[in-house]
Amino acid sequence: MSENIKTVADATCTFCGCVCDDIVLSVDMDTHQITKSQNACVLGKAWFKEHSIEERPAALIAGRPATTEEGVEEAAQILAKARYPIIYGLSDTTCEAQRVAVSIADMIGGIVDTTTSVCHGPTGMAFQGIGESTASLGEVRNRADLVIFWGGNPAEAHPRLFTRYAVTPKGMYVPNGRKDRTIVLVDVRRTQSTPVADIFLQVKPRTDFEVLWALRALVKGLKVDESIEERTGVSLAVLEDLANRMKTCRFGVIFFGMGITMNRGRHFNAGALLALGTDLNQFTHFVVAPARGHGNVSGADNVVSWQTGFPFGVNFNRGYPRFNPGEWTTVDVLCRGEADAAMIIASDPASNFPKAAIEHLKRIPVITLDPKTTVTSTLARVAFTTATYGINVPGTVYRMDNVPISLRPAFESPYPSDQQILTAIRERVSALLGGNRLPVNTAPTAAAS
Ligand code: SF4
């Protein structure tokens, strides 16, 4: 075993939206392997342990090794010539890189979209329609005495949401930790998270909206028919009990997952949850928050929002930002065969997008930025190798509660960061366009707006 071990205190795990910033890493500086990751959950430990710097060219152009500079030139040529380019991904990179990506989309009159469009996009739409009652995870830890998880499985997706913030930790106003909290789980099936719950509501698939609307009625003291059980699988007595607990707790929180947003009803479901939260704030303090998946997907929402006014799926085609999910979101643009170039940053859509979208990606020049070889990078015209954010790259990420966290990288990578490559591409595109943004694009769009 190497003697050359470096300890990194307060390192940050960017594997999931909890963005735990209390990790103590031991790094073998001879092999650049992370040998220990104290405080990390099983997912975080795997994230650090499996981190290795792939030995591959700085860039591949049409499968042939190239330098970063050659890759930048090729990528800039593709983007500057494109009539309807799309920039996608961004949830696993720093805010500093995200803001450069947005400015490139603006410069080339393209679309910028993030993985939010395939996870909590409906939540973003619901926020705009209903509003949001927020709290930091620290407030949840110190105050929440009723915690509800709806349509998610934190035990397997965000393990430390239970142990660090919402179920077991002792807090200022919940000094006995788990004993002071009531935990409720709502889902269509039992999962690894179910044993944590005091109360489990198994709802029939695709009836979340009905359950939520019934709860809203009960919270307001309105009558709900017994037939709700036949419709949703949850008895009126159970719903009445939950409504009562919600109204009488001191600080309630609902964390919700993709069981709400990627289900029948989508943004109506998310909106119903947020509206329930609004109703409950007439009786007590209640917070409704999405449990976000990727390490900096909340950062992507923040960066795209503060630069364009919209959280994802933003089209600069007319020289100003427009937002229309379903029209300018990546899956839709690709499935309709509209984009004529794509730049994918820290994401692998070719491994999980619908077939029609992947087929279109194969037909157009694709640029990828990724530390690893992925399905998408293997079909790319230009594939950059990048350093891993958090482990090799400093910067800012947003935790799922929108608290910004500074990264403390463990060691340097021989490869550049996403931000460095994107900045070089932006400079070159700007030069190719004569320092100006493209004139208003004449590319086809599916719907006039
Ligand atoms: S909960 Fe998420 S951020 Fe925290 S250690 Fe586990 S994987 Fe990493």
Coordinates of C-alpha atoms and ligand atoms in Angstrom, one line a residue:
M1 CA 0.0 0.0 0.0
S2 CA 1.3 3.4 -0.9
E3 CA 2.6 5.8 1.8
N4 CA 1.6 8.7 -0.3
I5 CA -2.0 9.2 1.0
K6 CA -3.7 12.5 1.0
T7 CA -6.7 13.3 3.2
V8 CA -9.3 15.6 1.8
A9 CA -11.7 16.9 4.5
D10 CA -15.2 18.2 3.7
A11 CA -15.1 16.9 0.2
T12 CA -18.3 16.9 -1.7
C13 CA -20.1 13.9 -3.3
T14 CA -21.9 15.0 -6.4
F15 CA -23.5 11.6 -7.2
C16 CA -27.0 12.7 -6.1
G17 CA -28.9 15.9 -5.3
C18 CA -28.1 15.6 -1.6
V19 CA -24.6 16.8 -2.5
C20 CA -23.1 15.7 0.9
D21 CA -20.3 18.0 1.7
D22 CA -19.0 16.2 4.8
I23 CA -17.0 13.5 3.1
V24 CA -13.5 12.7 4.2
L25 CA -11.5 11.2 1.3
S26 CA -8.3 9.3 1.4
V27 CA -6.5 9.5 -1.9
D28 CA -3.5 7.4 -3.0
M29 CA -1.6 10.1 -4.8
D30 CA 0.6 7.5 -6.6
T31 CA -2.3 5.8 -8.3
H32 CA -4.8 8.6 -8.1
Q33 CA -7.3 6.2 -6.6
I34 CA -9.7 7.2 -3.8
T35 CA -9.2 4.4 -1.3
K36 CA -11.7 5.6 1.4
S37 CA -14.7 7.9 1.5
Q38 CA -15.8 8.3 5.1
N39 CA -19.4 9.4 5.7
A40 CA -20.5 8.6 2.1
C41 CA -23.5 6.3 1.6
V42 CA -23.2 3.1 -0.5
L43 CA -23.8 5.1 -3.7
G44 CA -21.3 7.7 -2.8
K45 CA -18.7 5.2 -1.8
A46 CA -19.1 3.5 -5.2
W47 CA -18.9 6.9 -7.0
F48 CA -15.6 7.7 -5.4
K49 CA -14.2 4.1 -5.5
E50 CA -14.9 3.7 -9.2
H51 CA -13.5 7.0 -10.1
S52 CA -10.5 6.5 -12.4
I53 CA -9.0 8.7 -15.1
E54 CA -9.6 6.9 -18.4
E55 CA -6.5 6.9 -20.6
R56 CA -7.9 8.1 -23.8
P57 CA -7.1 11.0 -26.2
A58 CA -8.0 14.5 -25.2
A59 CA -10.5 14.5 -28.0
L60 CA -11.7 12.2 -30.8
I61 CA -12.8 13.5 -34.1
A62 CA -14.7 11.0 -36.1
G63 CA -13.1 8.3 -34.0
R64 CA -9.6 9.5 -34.6
P65 CA -7.4 10.9 -31.8
A66 CA -7.0 14.7 -31.8
T67 CA -5.8 17.4 -29.5
T68 CA -8.2 19.5 -27.4
E69 CA -7.5 22.5 -29.7
E70 CA -8.4 20.5 -32.8
G71 CA -11.5 19.3 -31.1
V72 CA -12.4 22.9 -30.2
E73 CA -12.0 24.0 -33.8
E74 CA -14.1 21.2 -35.2
A75 CA -16.8 21.7 -32.6
A76 CA -16.9 25.5 -33.2
Q77 CA -17.2 25.0 -36.9
I78 CA -20.1 22.6 -36.4
L79 CA -21.9 25.0 -34.0
A80 CA -21.3 28.1 -36.1
K81 CA -22.6 26.5 -39.2
A82 CA -25.7 24.9 -37.6
R83 CA -29.1 26.4 -38.3
Y84 CA -30.9 24.7 -35.4
P85 CA -28.4 23.4 -32.8
I86 CA -29.3 22.0 -29.4
I87 CA -27.2 22.0 -26.3
Y88 CA -28.3 19.4 -23.7
G89 CA -27.3 17.7 -20.5
L90 CA -25.5 20.0 -17.9
S91 CA -26.8 18.4 -14.7
D92 CA -23.5 16.8 -13.9
T93 CA -21.2 19.7 -14.3
T94 CA -20.5 22.9 -12.4
C95 CA -22.6 26.1 -12.5
E96 CA -19.5 27.8 -14.1
A97 CA -19.7 25.5 -17.0
Q98 CA -23.5 25.7 -17.3
R99 CA -23.4 29.5 -17.7
V100 CA -20.9 29.2 -20.5
A101 CA -23.1 26.6 -22.2
V102 CA -26.1 29.0 -22.0
S103 CA -24.1 31.8 -23.5
I104 CA -23.1 29.6 -26.5
A105 CA -26.8 28.7 -27.1
D106 CA -27.6 32.4 -27.0
M107 CA -24.7 33.2 -29.4
I108 CA -25.7 30.6 -32.0
G109 CA -29.4 31.0 -31.7
G110 CA -29.9 27.5 -30.6
I111 CA -31.7 25.6 -27.8
V112 CA -30.4 25.0 -24.3
D113 CA -32.0 22.2 -22.4
T114 CA -31.1 20.1 -19.4
T115 CA -31.9 16.7 -18.0
T116 CA -34.6 18.4 -16.0
S117 CA -36.8 18.1 -19.1
V118 CA -36.9 14.3 -18.6
C119 CA -37.2 14.3 -14.8
H120 CA -38.6 17.3 -12.8
G121 CA -39.5 19.4 -15.8
P122 CA -43.2 19.2 -14.8
T123 CA -42.2 20.5 -11.4
G124 CA -40.5 23.5 -13.0
M125 CA -43.8 24.2 -14.9
A126 CA -45.8 23.8 -11.7
F127 CA -43.5 26.2 -9.8
Q128 CA -44.3 28.8 -12.3
G129 CA -48.0 28.2 -12.1
I130 CA -48.5 27.7 -8.3
G131 CA -45.4 28.9 -6.5
E132 CA -43.3 27.1 -3.9
S133 CA -42.9 27.0 -0.1
T134 CA -39.2 26.3 0.5
A135 CA -36.8 25.3 3.2
S136 CA -33.2 24.3 3.4
L137 CA -32.4 20.7 4.3
G138 CA -30.9 22.0 7.5
E139 CA -34.3 23.5 8.4
V140 CA -35.9 20.1 7.7
R141 CA -33.4 18.4 9.9
N142 CA -33.9 20.8 12.8
R143 CA -37.6 21.3 12.6
A144 CA -39.6 18.8 10.6
D145 CA -41.9 16.5 12.7
L146 CA -43.9 15.2 9.8
V147 CA -42.0 14.0 6.7
I148 CA -43.8 12.6 3.7
F149 CA -42.0 11.0 0.7
W150 CA -44.3 10.8 -2.3
G151 CA -43.5 8.9 -5.5
G152 CA -39.8 8.3 -4.8
N153 CA -37.5 5.8 -3.2
P154 CA -34.8 7.7 -1.2
A155 CA -33.4 4.6 0.3
E156 CA -32.0 3.7 -3.1
A157 CA -31.8 7.1 -4.7
H158 CA -30.7 9.5 -2.0
P159 CA -29.8 7.4 1.0
R160 CA -28.5 10.2 3.2
L161 CA -31.7 12.1 2.9
F162 CA -32.9 9.7 5.6
T163 CA -29.8 9.7 7.8
R164 CA -28.5 13.3 7.4
Y165 CA -31.7 15.3 7.1
A166 CA -35.2 13.9 7.3
V167 CA -35.7 10.7 9.2
T168 CA -33.1 9.8 11.9
P169 CA -31.0 12.8 12.8
K170 CA -31.6 14.7 16.0
G171 CA -32.5 18.4 15.4
M172 CA -33.0 21.5 17.4
Y173 CA -36.8 21.1 17.7
V174 CA -36.8 17.3 17.2
P175 CA -34.2 16.4 19.9
N176 CA -35.1 12.7 19.9
G177 CA -34.6 12.3 16.2
R178 CA -36.6 9.5 14.7
K179 CA -38.9 9.3 17.7
D180 CA -40.0 12.9 17.2
R181 CA -40.9 12.4 13.6
T182 CA -43.8 10.8 11.8
I183 CA -42.7 9.4 8.5
V184 CA -45.2 8.7 5.7
L185 CA -44.5 7.1 2.4
V186 CA -46.8 7.3 -0.6
D187 CA -46.1 5.1 -3.6
V188 CA -47.7 2.6 -6.0
R189 CA -45.6 -0.2 -4.6
R190 CA -43.5 -1.3 -1.7
T191 CA -39.8 -0.3 -2.1
Q192 CA -36.6 -0.4 0.0
S193 CA -37.8 2.9 1.5
T194 CA -41.1 1.4 2.8
P195 CA -39.8 -0.1 6.1
V196 CA -38.7 3.4 7.2
A197 CA -42.3 4.7 7.2
D198 CA -44.7 4.8 10.1
I199 CA -47.6 5.0 7.6
F200 CA -47.5 3.6 4.1
L201 CA -50.2 4.6 1.5
Q202 CA -50.2 2.4 -1.5
V203 CA -52.1 4.3 -4.1
K204 CA -53.3 2.7 -7.3
P205 CA -51.0 3.6 -10.3
R206 CA -51.9 6.9 -12.0
T207 CA -54.2 8.1 -9.2
D208 CA -51.9 10.5 -7.4
F209 CA -53.8 13.5 -8.6
E210 CA -57.1 12.1 -7.2
V211 CA -55.5 11.3 -3.8
L212 CA -54.0 14.8 -3.7
W213 CA -57.2 16.5 -4.6
A214 CA -59.1 14.5 -2.0
L215 CA -56.5 15.6 0.6
R216 CA -56.9 19.2 -0.4
A217 CA -60.7 18.9 0.1
L218 CA -60.2 17.2 3.5
V219 CA -57.7 19.8 4.6
K220 CA -60.3 22.5 3.8
G221 CA -63.0 20.6 5.7
L222 CA -64.9 19.6 2.6
K223 CA -66.7 16.3 2.3
V224 CA -65.1 13.4 0.4
D225 CA -67.0 10.4 -0.7
E226 CA -66.2 6.8 0.5
S227 CA -65.8 5.9 -3.2
I228 CA -62.3 7.5 -3.1
E229 CA -61.1 4.1 -1.9
E230 CA -62.3 2.2 -5.0
R231 CA -60.8 4.9 -7.2
T232 CA -57.4 5.2 -5.5
G233 CA -56.9 2.2 -3.3
V234 CA -56.7 4.4 -0.2
S235 CA -59.6 4.5 2.3
L236 CA -61.3 7.7 3.3
A237 CA -60.3 7.0 7.0
V238 CA -56.6 6.8 6.1
L239 CA -56.8 10.1 4.1
E240 CA -58.7 11.8 6.9
D241 CA -56.0 10.7 9.3
L242 CA -53.2 12.0 7.1
A243 CA -55.0 15.3 6.5
N244 CA -55.4 15.7 10.2
R245 CA -51.7 14.9 10.8
M246 CA -50.7 17.4 8.1
K247 CA -52.8 20.2 9.7
T248 CA -51.6 19.6 13.2
C249 CA -47.9 19.0 12.8
R250 CA -45.5 21.8 13.7
F251 CA -43.4 21.7 10.5
G252 CA -44.3 19.4 7.7
V253 CA -42.5 18.5 4.5
I254 CA -43.3 16.5 1.4
F255 CA -40.4 15.4 -0.7
F256 CA -41.6 14.1 -4.1
G257 CA -40.0 12.2 -6.9
M258 CA -40.5 11.1 -10.5
G259 CA -43.5 9.0 -9.5
I260 CA -45.3 12.3 -9.4
T261 CA -43.7 14.0 -12.4
M262 CA -43.3 11.2 -14.9
N263 CA -46.7 9.8 -14.4
R264 CA -50.2 10.5 -15.7
G265 CA -50.9 14.1 -14.8
R266 CA -47.3 15.2 -14.7
H267 CA -47.3 19.0 -14.0
F268 CA -50.9 18.7 -12.8
N269 CA -49.7 16.2 -10.1
A270 CA -46.8 18.5 -9.1
G271 CA -49.1 21.5 -9.1
A272 CA -51.6 19.6 -6.9
L273 CA -48.8 18.9 -4.4
L274 CA -47.7 22.5 -4.4
A275 CA -51.3 23.7 -4.0
L276 CA -51.8 21.2 -1.1
G277 CA -48.7 22.8 0.5
T278 CA -50.2 26.3 0.0
D279 CA -53.5 25.1 1.6
L280 CA -51.6 23.6 4.6
N281 CA -49.7 26.8 5.3
Q282 CA -53.0 28.3 6.5
F283 CA -52.8 25.9 9.4
T284 CA -49.1 25.2 10.0
H285 CA -45.7 25.5 8.4
F286 CA -45.5 23.2 5.4
V287 CA -42.9 22.7 2.7
V288 CA -43.1 20.8 -0.6
A289 CA -39.8 20.0 -2.4
P290 CA -38.7 17.9 -5.3
A291 CA -36.0 15.3 -4.4
R292 CA -33.6 16.0 -7.2
G293 CA -31.4 13.2 -8.8
H294 CA -28.3 14.4 -10.5
G295 CA -25.6 16.2 -8.5
N296 CA -26.1 19.6 -10.0
V297 CA -29.4 19.4 -11.7
S298 CA -30.7 22.1 -9.3
G299 CA -27.8 24.3 -10.4
A300 CA -28.8 23.8 -14.0
D301 CA -32.3 25.0 -13.2
N302 CA -30.9 28.0 -11.4
V303 CA -28.3 29.0 -14.0
V304 CA -30.6 28.6 -17.0
S305 CA -33.4 30.5 -15.1
W306 CA -31.2 33.4 -14.0
Q307 CA -29.8 33.8 -17.5
T308 CA -32.9 33.2 -19.5
G309 CA -35.9 33.5 -17.2
F310 CA -36.9 29.9 -17.8
P311 CA -35.6 26.7 -16.2
F312 CA -35.0 24.3 -19.2
G313 CA -36.0 23.8 -22.9
V314 CA -35.1 27.4 -23.9
N315 CA -35.0 28.4 -27.5
F316 CA -32.9 31.4 -28.6
N317 CA -33.9 31.0 -32.2
R318 CA -35.5 34.5 -32.5
G319 CA -32.7 36.2 -30.7
Y320 CA -34.5 36.1 -27.3
P321 CA -35.3 33.3 -25.0
R322 CA -38.6 31.4 -25.4
F323 CA -39.9 28.5 -23.3
N324 CA -42.2 25.8 -24.5
P325 CA -41.8 22.3 -23.0
G326 CA -42.8 19.7 -25.5
E327 CA -41.7 21.8 -28.4
W328 CA -38.2 22.9 -27.5
T329 CA -37.3 20.1 -25.1
T330 CA -34.6 17.8 -26.4
V331 CA -36.5 14.5 -26.8
D332 CA -39.2 16.3 -28.8
V333 CA -36.8 18.3 -31.0
L334 CA -34.8 15.1 -31.8
C335 CA -37.8 12.9 -32.3
R336 CA -39.2 15.3 -34.8
G337 CA -35.8 15.3 -36.6
E338 CA -35.3 19.1 -36.3
A339 CA -31.9 19.7 -34.7
D340 CA -29.0 19.8 -37.2
A341 CA -26.3 19.6 -34.5
A342 CA -26.1 18.7 -30.8
M343 CA -23.6 19.4 -28.1
I344 CA -24.1 17.0 -25.1
I345 CA -22.5 18.0 -21.9
A346 CA -22.0 15.4 -19.1
S347 CA -24.9 13.3 -20.1
D348 CA -25.6 10.1 -22.1
P349 CA -29.0 10.5 -23.9
A350 CA -28.2 7.8 -26.4
S351 CA -28.5 5.3 -23.6
N352 CA -31.9 6.3 -22.4
F353 CA -33.8 8.5 -25.0
P354 CA -36.5 7.1 -27.2
K355 CA -35.4 5.3 -30.3
A356 CA -36.5 8.0 -32.7
A357 CA -34.4 10.6 -30.8
I358 CA -31.3 8.4 -30.8
E359 CA -31.7 7.7 -34.5
H360 CA -31.7 11.4 -35.2
L361 CA -28.6 11.9 -33.0
K362 CA -26.9 9.4 -35.3
R363 CA -27.8 11.5 -38.3
I364 CA -26.4 14.8 -37.1
P365 CA -23.0 16.0 -35.9
V366 CA -22.8 15.5 -32.2
I367 CA -20.2 17.0 -29.8
T368 CA -19.8 15.4 -26.4
L369 CA -18.0 16.4 -23.2
D370 CA -17.6 13.6 -20.7
P371 CA -14.9 12.0 -18.5
K372 CA -16.0 8.6 -19.6
T373 CA -16.7 6.8 -22.8
T374 CA -20.5 6.6 -23.1
V375 CA -23.0 5.4 -25.7
T376 CA -23.4 9.0 -26.8
S377 CA -19.7 9.7 -27.0
T378 CA -19.2 6.7 -29.3
L379 CA -21.6 8.2 -31.9
A380 CA -20.1 11.7 -31.6
R381 CA -18.4 13.5 -34.3
V382 CA -16.3 15.3 -31.6
A383 CA -15.8 13.6 -28.2
F384 CA -13.9 15.5 -25.6
T385 CA -12.4 13.9 -22.5
T386 CA -13.0 16.0 -19.5
A387 CA -12.1 16.1 -15.8
T388 CA -14.7 15.0 -13.3
Y389 CA -16.5 17.8 -11.4
G390 CA -16.2 17.5 -7.6
I391 CA -13.4 15.0 -7.7
N392 CA -11.0 16.9 -10.1
V393 CA -12.7 20.2 -10.8
P394 CA -13.6 23.0 -8.3
G395 CA -16.7 25.1 -8.8
T396 CA -20.2 25.5 -7.5
V397 CA -23.1 23.1 -7.4
Y398 CA -26.6 23.5 -6.0
R399 CA -28.0 21.0 -3.5
M400 CA -31.6 19.8 -4.1
D401 CA -32.8 22.6 -1.7
N402 CA -31.1 25.2 -3.9
V403 CA -28.3 25.9 -1.4
P404 CA -25.0 26.5 -3.4
I405 CA -22.0 24.4 -2.3
S406 CA -18.4 24.9 -3.2
L407 CA -16.6 21.8 -4.4
R408 CA -13.3 20.7 -2.9
P409 CA -11.6 18.5 -5.5
A410 CA -9.3 15.7 -4.4
F411 CA -6.7 15.9 -7.1
E412 CA -6.1 17.3 -10.5
S413 CA -6.9 15.6 -13.8
P414 CA -4.7 15.7 -16.9
Y415 CA -7.9 16.7 -18.8
P416 CA -9.5 20.1 -19.0
S417 CA -12.8 20.9 -17.3
D418 CA -16.1 21.3 -19.1
Q419 CA -15.9 25.0 -18.4
Q420 CA -12.4 25.3 -20.0
I421 CA -13.5 23.5 -23.2
L422 CA -16.8 25.4 -23.4
T423 CA -15.0 28.7 -23.0
A424 CA -12.6 27.8 -25.8
I425 CA -15.5 26.8 -28.0
R426 CA -17.4 30.0 -27.2
E427 CA -14.4 32.1 -28.1
R428 CA -13.9 30.3 -31.4
V429 CA -17.6 30.4 -32.3
S430 CA -17.6 34.1 -31.6
A431 CA -14.7 34.6 -33.9
L432 CA -16.3 32.6 -36.6
L433 CA -19.4 34.6 -36.3
G434 CA -17.5 37.9 -36.5
G435 CA -18.1 38.6 -32.8
N436 CA -21.8 38.7 -33.4
R437 CA -24.6 36.4 -32.6
L438 CA -26.3 34.8 -35.5
P439 CA -29.0 36.7 -37.3
V440 CA -32.4 35.5 -36.5
N441 CA -32.5 31.9 -37.4
T442 CA -34.7 30.6 -40.2
A443 CA -34.6 27.0 -39.0
P444 CA -37.9 25.1 -39.0
T445 CA -39.9 24.8 -35.8
A446 CA -42.8 22.5 -35.3
A447 CA -45.3 25.2 -34.2
A448 CA -45.5 28.9 -34.7
S449 CA -45.6 30.8 -31.5
Ligands
SF4_1 S1 -26.6 10.7 -0.4 FE1 -26.0 11.2 -2.4 S2 -24.6 12.9 -2.2 FE2 -24.7 11.9 -0.2 S3 -23.1 10.5 -0.2 FE3 -24.9 9.4 -0.9 S4 -24.8 9.5 -3.2 FE4 -23.4 11.0 -2.3

